[in-house]
């Protein structure tokens, strides 16, 4: 019988590589999409909560937001993807092994209304909804039942049918916002009132279908974690004094340095980890022949320019 060596993570006298059976979340199909969602797609901005806003505008949740009468501009703050709901997942009736997935993206943000002088009038919590449908391969389903207590804190088993699972990753930004006017009506002073707000959204999303499967893989054994570092008695000032001075916060890098991955942060005098004296900021070596098109000099093969 062999002896396990923690330094080499193997059993002496045996092969380091061996076959292991693991339970894995295997991706069967995936797609990505980049959508520009204008007002005609997501519709007008709607109230995220019910309440009275802007000293008199009463809204129910989901109701179209009517801007205040003296609003001349609107901006968006705190924009985020609040949630993605898998509305339905059904087998495609025409393509065996393919699944139709209906998704609902909910975007949450704050609408900040301003008058003609640029003064903030009020803020209304808002949301927009976008429905998306994709078809991906997830293989066939069977009448087998999968049961496990892995996801149950109470110890009860979790049952699921033999179907693929949906995984959605998303990132969205607010591209623009505008007041939309109803030209058919005017106030007593002859000025038009804004009817609603349109927000244009840029959405990046990745959608995957995966299954719980058994895989046979080659393994070199278990990963042995390193010992935890004891920081309980560390002086907080010692930790702070060893942090590089974050000059990038006060002087953001220009385009040339930014694209080259060059930081202007100043190394701490107590930090001796840089034994090559690599100056990754632009300085007196700008004419160095070893610059490697980094936009600045490179001493002794600095990592920032390699």
Short mmCIF file of C-alpha atoms in Angstrom, two decimals:
data_model
loop_
_atom_site.label_atom_id
_atom_site.label_comp_id
_atom_site.label_asym_id
_atom_site.label_seq_id
_atom_site.Cartn_x
_atom_site.Cartn_y
_atom_site.Cartn_z
CA UNK A 1 0.00 0.00 0.00
CA UNK A 2 1.36 3.39 -0.98
CA UNK A 3 1.93 6.40 1.27
CA UNK A 4 0.37 9.75 0.41
CA UNK A 5 2.92 12.53 -0.04
CA UNK A 6 1.42 15.96 0.71
CA UNK A 7 4.34 17.73 -0.98
CA UNK A 8 3.78 16.05 -4.35
CA UNK A 9 0.05 15.43 -3.82
CA UNK A 10 0.41 11.77 -4.84
CA UNK A 11 0.78 8.25 -3.52
CA UNK A 12 4.32 6.96 -3.66
CA UNK A 13 4.72 3.91 -5.83
CA UNK A 14 1.57 4.71 -7.84
CA UNK A 15 0.84 6.74 -10.94
CA UNK A 16 0.12 10.42 -10.27
CA UNK A 17 -2.67 10.53 -12.86
CA UNK A 18 -5.81 8.46 -12.31
CA UNK A 19 -9.38 8.33 -13.55
CA UNK A 20 -12.03 9.90 -11.31
CA UNK A 21 -15.82 9.87 -11.58
CA UNK A 22 -17.25 13.29 -10.78
CA UNK A 23 -20.69 14.90 -10.83
CA UNK A 24 -20.50 17.95 -13.09
CA UNK A 25 -22.75 20.70 -14.43
CA UNK A 26 -22.10 20.18 -18.13
CA UNK A 27 -23.07 22.91 -20.58
CA UNK A 28 -24.93 21.41 -23.54
CA UNK A 29 -25.52 24.63 -25.48
CA UNK A 30 -25.05 28.38 -25.02
CA UNK A 31 -25.51 31.64 -26.88
CA UNK A 32 -24.67 35.28 -26.35
CA UNK A 33 -26.47 38.38 -27.57
CA UNK A 34 -25.99 42.13 -27.56
CA UNK A 35 -29.32 44.02 -27.61
CA UNK A 36 -29.97 47.74 -27.85
CA UNK A 37 -33.38 48.20 -26.24
CA UNK A 38 -35.11 51.44 -27.20
CA UNK A 39 -38.41 52.78 -25.92
CA UNK A 40 -40.35 51.01 -28.64
CA UNK A 41 -39.10 47.67 -27.29
CA UNK A 42 -39.21 48.08 -23.50
CA UNK A 43 -41.91 50.76 -23.45
CA UNK A 44 -42.09 53.82 -21.17
CA UNK A 45 -40.41 53.82 -17.77
CA UNK A 46 -42.73 52.51 -15.05
CA UNK A 47 -42.87 53.01 -11.30
CA UNK A 48 -40.84 50.47 -9.33
CA UNK A 49 -42.82 51.12 -6.14
CA UNK A 50 -46.12 52.71 -5.23
CA UNK A 51 -46.21 56.10 -3.51
CA UNK A 52 -46.39 59.87 -3.95
CA UNK A 53 -43.40 61.52 -5.61
CA UNK A 54 -42.38 65.00 -6.75
CA UNK A 55 -44.85 66.68 -4.37
CA UNK A 56 -48.02 65.34 -5.92
CA UNK A 57 -47.42 62.55 -8.46
CA UNK A 58 -49.15 59.44 -7.09
CA UNK A 59 -48.15 56.18 -8.77
CA UNK A 60 -48.99 52.51 -8.42
CA UNK A 61 -46.27 49.93 -8.97
CA UNK A 62 -45.96 49.24 -12.70
CA UNK A 63 -47.77 52.45 -13.70
CA UNK A 64 -46.25 54.63 -16.43
CA UNK A 65 -44.35 57.51 -14.83
CA UNK A 66 -45.65 60.98 -15.71
CA UNK A 67 -42.87 63.60 -15.34
CA UNK A 68 -43.49 66.73 -13.22
CA UNK A 69 -44.87 69.70 -15.19
CA UNK A 70 -41.72 71.83 -14.88
CA UNK A 71 -39.32 69.01 -15.86
CA UNK A 72 -37.01 69.97 -18.74
CA UNK A 73 -34.58 67.03 -18.61
CA UNK A 74 -34.19 63.60 -17.07
CA UNK A 75 -31.17 61.46 -16.18
CA UNK A 76 -30.73 57.88 -14.94
CA UNK A 77 -28.91 56.87 -11.75
CA UNK A 78 -28.17 53.51 -10.10
CA UNK A 79 -29.02 51.46 -13.17
CA UNK A 80 -28.83 47.67 -12.74
CA UNK A 81 -30.31 44.35 -13.79
CA UNK A 82 -32.54 43.63 -10.80
CA UNK A 83 -33.46 40.07 -11.77
CA UNK A 84 -33.96 37.65 -14.64
CA UNK A 85 -36.99 35.36 -14.50
CA UNK A 86 -37.18 32.07 -16.42
CA UNK A 87 -40.82 32.37 -17.50
CA UNK A 88 -40.99 29.03 -19.30
CA UNK A 89 -38.82 26.20 -20.61
CA UNK A 90 -40.43 23.88 -23.13
CA UNK A 91 -39.29 21.31 -25.67
CA UNK A 92 -39.36 22.66 -29.18
CA UNK A 93 -42.18 20.87 -31.06
CA UNK A 94 -40.25 20.71 -34.34
CA UNK A 95 -36.61 20.08 -33.36
CA UNK A 96 -35.86 17.07 -31.15
CA UNK A 97 -33.51 17.88 -28.29
CA UNK A 98 -34.02 21.64 -28.52
CA UNK A 99 -35.73 23.79 -25.88
CA UNK A 100 -37.57 27.09 -26.14
CA UNK A 101 -36.72 29.41 -23.26
CA UNK A 102 -38.72 32.53 -22.37
CA UNK A 103 -36.92 35.05 -20.15
CA UNK A 104 -37.96 38.29 -18.50
CA UNK A 105 -35.28 40.85 -17.66
CA UNK A 106 -36.21 43.44 -15.04
CA UNK A 107 -34.07 46.62 -14.98
CA UNK A 108 -34.22 48.92 -11.95
CA UNK A 109 -33.01 52.53 -11.79
CA UNK A 110 -33.79 56.04 -10.53
CA UNK A 111 -35.16 58.78 -12.77
CA UNK A 112 -33.80 62.19 -11.77
CA UNK A 113 -35.86 65.09 -13.15
CA UNK A 114 -34.35 68.57 -13.61
CA UNK A 115 -35.72 72.00 -14.55
CA UNK A 116 -34.44 74.36 -17.24
CA UNK A 117 -31.70 75.61 -14.89
CA UNK A 118 -30.38 72.12 -14.28
CA UNK A 119 -31.66 72.03 -10.70
CA UNK A 120 -32.84 68.63 -9.49
CA UNK A 121 -36.60 68.59 -8.92
CA UNK A 122 -37.13 65.06 -7.61
CA UNK A 123 -36.26 61.39 -8.03
CA UNK A 124 -38.64 58.52 -8.84
CA UNK A 125 -37.65 54.82 -8.56
CA UNK A 126 -38.35 53.21 -11.94
CA UNK A 127 -38.11 49.94 -13.80
CA UNK A 128 -38.28 48.54 -17.31
CA UNK A 129 -39.03 45.01 -18.49
CA UNK A 130 -37.69 43.15 -21.52
CA UNK A 131 -38.90 39.74 -22.69
CA UNK A 132 -36.56 37.51 -24.66
CA UNK A 133 -36.94 34.09 -26.27
CA UNK A 134 -34.12 31.77 -27.38
CA UNK A 135 -33.87 28.16 -28.56
CA UNK A 136 -30.95 26.02 -27.37
CA UNK A 137 -29.99 22.35 -27.48
CA UNK A 138 -30.47 20.58 -24.16
CA UNK A 139 -30.88 16.98 -25.37
CA UNK A 140 -33.90 14.79 -24.80
CA UNK A 141 -35.77 14.35 -21.53
CA UNK A 142 -36.78 11.11 -19.84
CA UNK A 143 -39.21 10.09 -17.14
CA UNK A 144 -36.38 9.47 -14.64
CA UNK A 145 -36.34 11.37 -11.35
CA UNK A 146 -33.31 13.04 -9.76
CA UNK A 147 -33.41 13.34 -5.95
CA UNK A 148 -30.81 14.96 -3.67
CA UNK A 149 -30.60 16.80 -0.37
CA UNK A 150 -27.63 18.86 -1.61
CA UNK A 151 -29.62 22.10 -1.99
CA UNK A 152 -31.86 21.62 1.03
CA UNK A 153 -30.78 23.16 4.35
CA UNK A 154 -33.41 21.17 6.25
CA UNK A 155 -32.15 17.81 5.02
CA UNK A 156 -35.20 17.02 2.89
CA UNK A 157 -34.58 15.67 -0.60
CA UNK A 158 -34.92 17.87 -3.65
CA UNK A 159 -36.63 16.23 -6.62
CA UNK A 160 -36.36 17.30 -10.23
CA UNK A 161 -37.17 15.78 -13.57
CA UNK A 162 -34.57 14.88 -16.15
CA UNK A 163 -34.47 18.26 -17.91
CA UNK A 164 -31.73 20.76 -18.64
CA UNK A 165 -31.33 23.75 -16.34
CA UNK A 166 -31.15 27.38 -17.48
CA UNK A 167 -28.31 29.72 -16.52
CA UNK A 168 -28.43 33.40 -17.48
CA UNK A 169 -25.60 35.92 -17.10
CA UNK A 170 -26.35 39.56 -17.89
CA UNK A 171 -24.89 43.05 -17.78
CA UNK A 172 -26.80 46.17 -18.81
CA UNK A 173 -26.19 49.91 -18.99
CA UNK A 174 -28.47 52.89 -19.53
CA UNK A 175 -27.42 54.46 -22.84
CA UNK A 176 -29.77 57.45 -22.82
CA UNK A 177 -32.97 58.86 -21.35
CA UNK A 178 -35.42 61.39 -22.75
CA UNK A 179 -38.68 63.14 -22.01
CA UNK A 180 -41.39 62.26 -24.53
CA UNK A 181 -43.96 64.98 -25.19
CA UNK A 182 -47.63 64.65 -26.11
CA UNK A 183 -47.95 67.23 -28.88
CA UNK A 184 -51.73 67.12 -28.99
CA UNK A 185 -52.22 69.03 -25.74
CA UNK A 186 -50.73 72.15 -24.20
CA UNK A 187 -50.87 73.86 -20.86
CA UNK A 188 -52.54 77.24 -20.35
CA UNK A 189 -49.22 79.00 -20.86
CA UNK A 190 -48.76 77.29 -24.23
CA UNK A 191 -45.95 74.97 -23.09
CA UNK A 192 -46.06 71.25 -23.77
CA UNK A 193 -45.99 68.82 -20.86
CA UNK A 194 -43.85 65.69 -20.99
CA UNK A 195 -46.03 62.61 -21.27
CA UNK A 196 -43.56 59.88 -20.23
CA UNK A 197 -39.89 58.89 -20.17
CA UNK A 198 -38.07 56.59 -22.57
CA UNK A 199 -34.84 54.92 -21.50
CA UNK A 200 -32.54 53.23 -24.02
CA UNK A 201 -30.77 50.19 -22.57
CA UNK A 202 -27.72 48.28 -23.75
CA UNK A 203 -27.90 44.61 -22.72
CA UNK A 204 -25.18 41.96 -22.88
CA UNK A 205 -26.42 38.49 -22.02
CA UNK A 206 -25.21 34.87 -22.10
CA UNK A 207 -27.76 32.05 -21.86
CA UNK A 208 -26.79 28.43 -21.19
CA UNK A 209 -28.50 25.07 -20.91
CA UNK A 210 -26.72 22.62 -18.60
CA UNK A 211 -27.34 19.21 -17.07
CA UNK A 212 -26.21 17.31 -14.01
CA UNK A 213 -24.06 14.48 -15.40
CA UNK A 214 -21.35 11.98 -14.38
CA UNK A 215 -17.99 12.50 -16.05
CA UNK A 216 -14.82 10.43 -16.03
CA UNK A 217 -11.80 12.73 -15.85
CA UNK A 218 -8.08 12.37 -15.33
CA UNK A 219 -7.02 13.54 -11.89
CA UNK A 220 -3.81 14.14 -9.95
CA UNK A 221 -5.65 13.84 -6.64
CA UNK A 222 -7.12 16.30 -4.17
CA UNK A 223 -6.06 19.92 -3.98
CA UNK A 224 -4.24 20.51 -0.70
CA UNK A 225 -4.92 24.09 0.45
CA UNK A 226 -2.13 26.17 1.93
CA UNK A 227 -2.18 27.10 5.59
CA UNK A 228 -4.27 30.13 6.55
CA UNK A 229 -2.28 33.25 7.31
CA UNK A 230 -2.71 34.49 10.88
CA UNK A 231 -3.66 38.16 10.68
CA UNK A 232 -5.43 38.44 14.04
CA UNK A 233 -2.47 40.19 15.68
CA UNK A 234 -1.52 42.32 12.69
CA UNK A 235 -1.27 46.02 13.36
CA UNK A 236 -3.74 47.77 11.01
CA UNK A 237 -1.29 50.62 10.48
CA UNK A 238 1.37 48.15 9.33
CA UNK A 239 -1.07 46.78 6.76
CA UNK A 240 -1.96 50.28 5.59
CA UNK A 241 1.66 51.42 5.36
CA UNK A 242 2.42 48.54 2.96
CA UNK A 243 -0.37 49.46 0.54
CA UNK A 244 0.71 51.21 -2.66
CA UNK A 245 -0.42 54.82 -2.85
CA UNK A 246 -3.38 54.75 -5.30
CA UNK A 247 -2.37 57.58 -7.64
CA UNK A 248 -4.74 56.18 -10.30
CA UNK A 249 -7.61 57.46 -8.16
CA UNK A 250 -6.29 61.01 -8.20
CA UNK A 251 -4.74 60.98 -11.69
CA UNK A 252 -6.55 58.46 -13.92
CA UNK A 253 -4.21 57.06 -16.59
CA UNK A 254 -4.43 58.51 -20.08
CA UNK A 255 -5.49 56.41 -23.05
CA UNK A 256 -2.01 55.27 -24.06
CA UNK A 257 -1.03 54.13 -20.58
CA UNK A 258 -4.46 52.66 -19.84
CA UNK A 259 -4.44 50.45 -22.96
CA UNK A 260 -0.91 49.29 -22.09
CA UNK A 261 -2.03 48.26 -18.60
CA UNK A 262 0.30 50.74 -16.94
CA UNK A 263 -0.51 51.96 -13.45
CA UNK A 264 0.70 55.19 -11.89
CA UNK A 265 0.34 53.88 -8.34
CA UNK A 266 3.36 54.62 -6.15
CA UNK A 267 4.89 51.54 -4.45
CA UNK A 268 5.13 51.73 -0.68
CA UNK A 269 8.62 52.32 0.73
CA UNK A 270 8.02 49.27 2.91
CA UNK A 271 7.13 47.09 -0.05
CA UNK A 272 10.29 45.22 -1.14
CA UNK A 273 8.59 42.66 -3.37
CA UNK A 274 9.70 44.49 -6.56
CA UNK A 275 13.29 43.35 -6.78
CA UNK A 276 13.71 44.41 -10.41
CA UNK A 277 13.06 48.08 -9.70
CA UNK A 278 10.42 48.09 -12.40
CA UNK A 279 9.12 51.59 -12.98
CA UNK A 280 5.84 51.03 -14.80
CA UNK A 281 4.92 54.69 -14.89
CA UNK A 282 6.09 56.97 -17.71
CA UNK A 283 9.22 58.86 -16.77
CA UNK A 284 12.70 59.56 -17.93
CA UNK A 285 12.92 56.34 -19.95
CA UNK A 286 10.40 57.32 -22.60
CA UNK A 287 13.07 57.03 -25.27
CA UNK A 288 14.27 53.62 -24.09
CA UNK A 289 14.59 51.21 -26.98
CA UNK A 290 13.06 48.48 -24.80
CA UNK A 291 9.71 50.22 -24.51
CA UNK A 292 7.92 47.47 -26.52
CA UNK A 293 5.34 50.00 -27.73
CA UNK A 294 4.05 50.40 -24.18
CA UNK A 295 4.10 54.15 -24.32
CA UNK A 296 6.78 54.32 -21.62
CA UNK A 297 10.12 52.89 -20.67
CA UNK A 298 10.64 49.37 -19.39
CA UNK A 299 13.46 48.48 -16.99
CA UNK A 300 14.83 44.93 -16.95
CA UNK A 301 11.77 43.39 -18.62
CA UNK A 302 9.08 44.79 -16.34
CA UNK A 303 5.92 42.75 -16.27
CA UNK A 304 3.80 45.77 -17.22
CA UNK A 305 5.32 45.90 -20.68
CA UNK A 306 5.85 42.25 -21.48
#
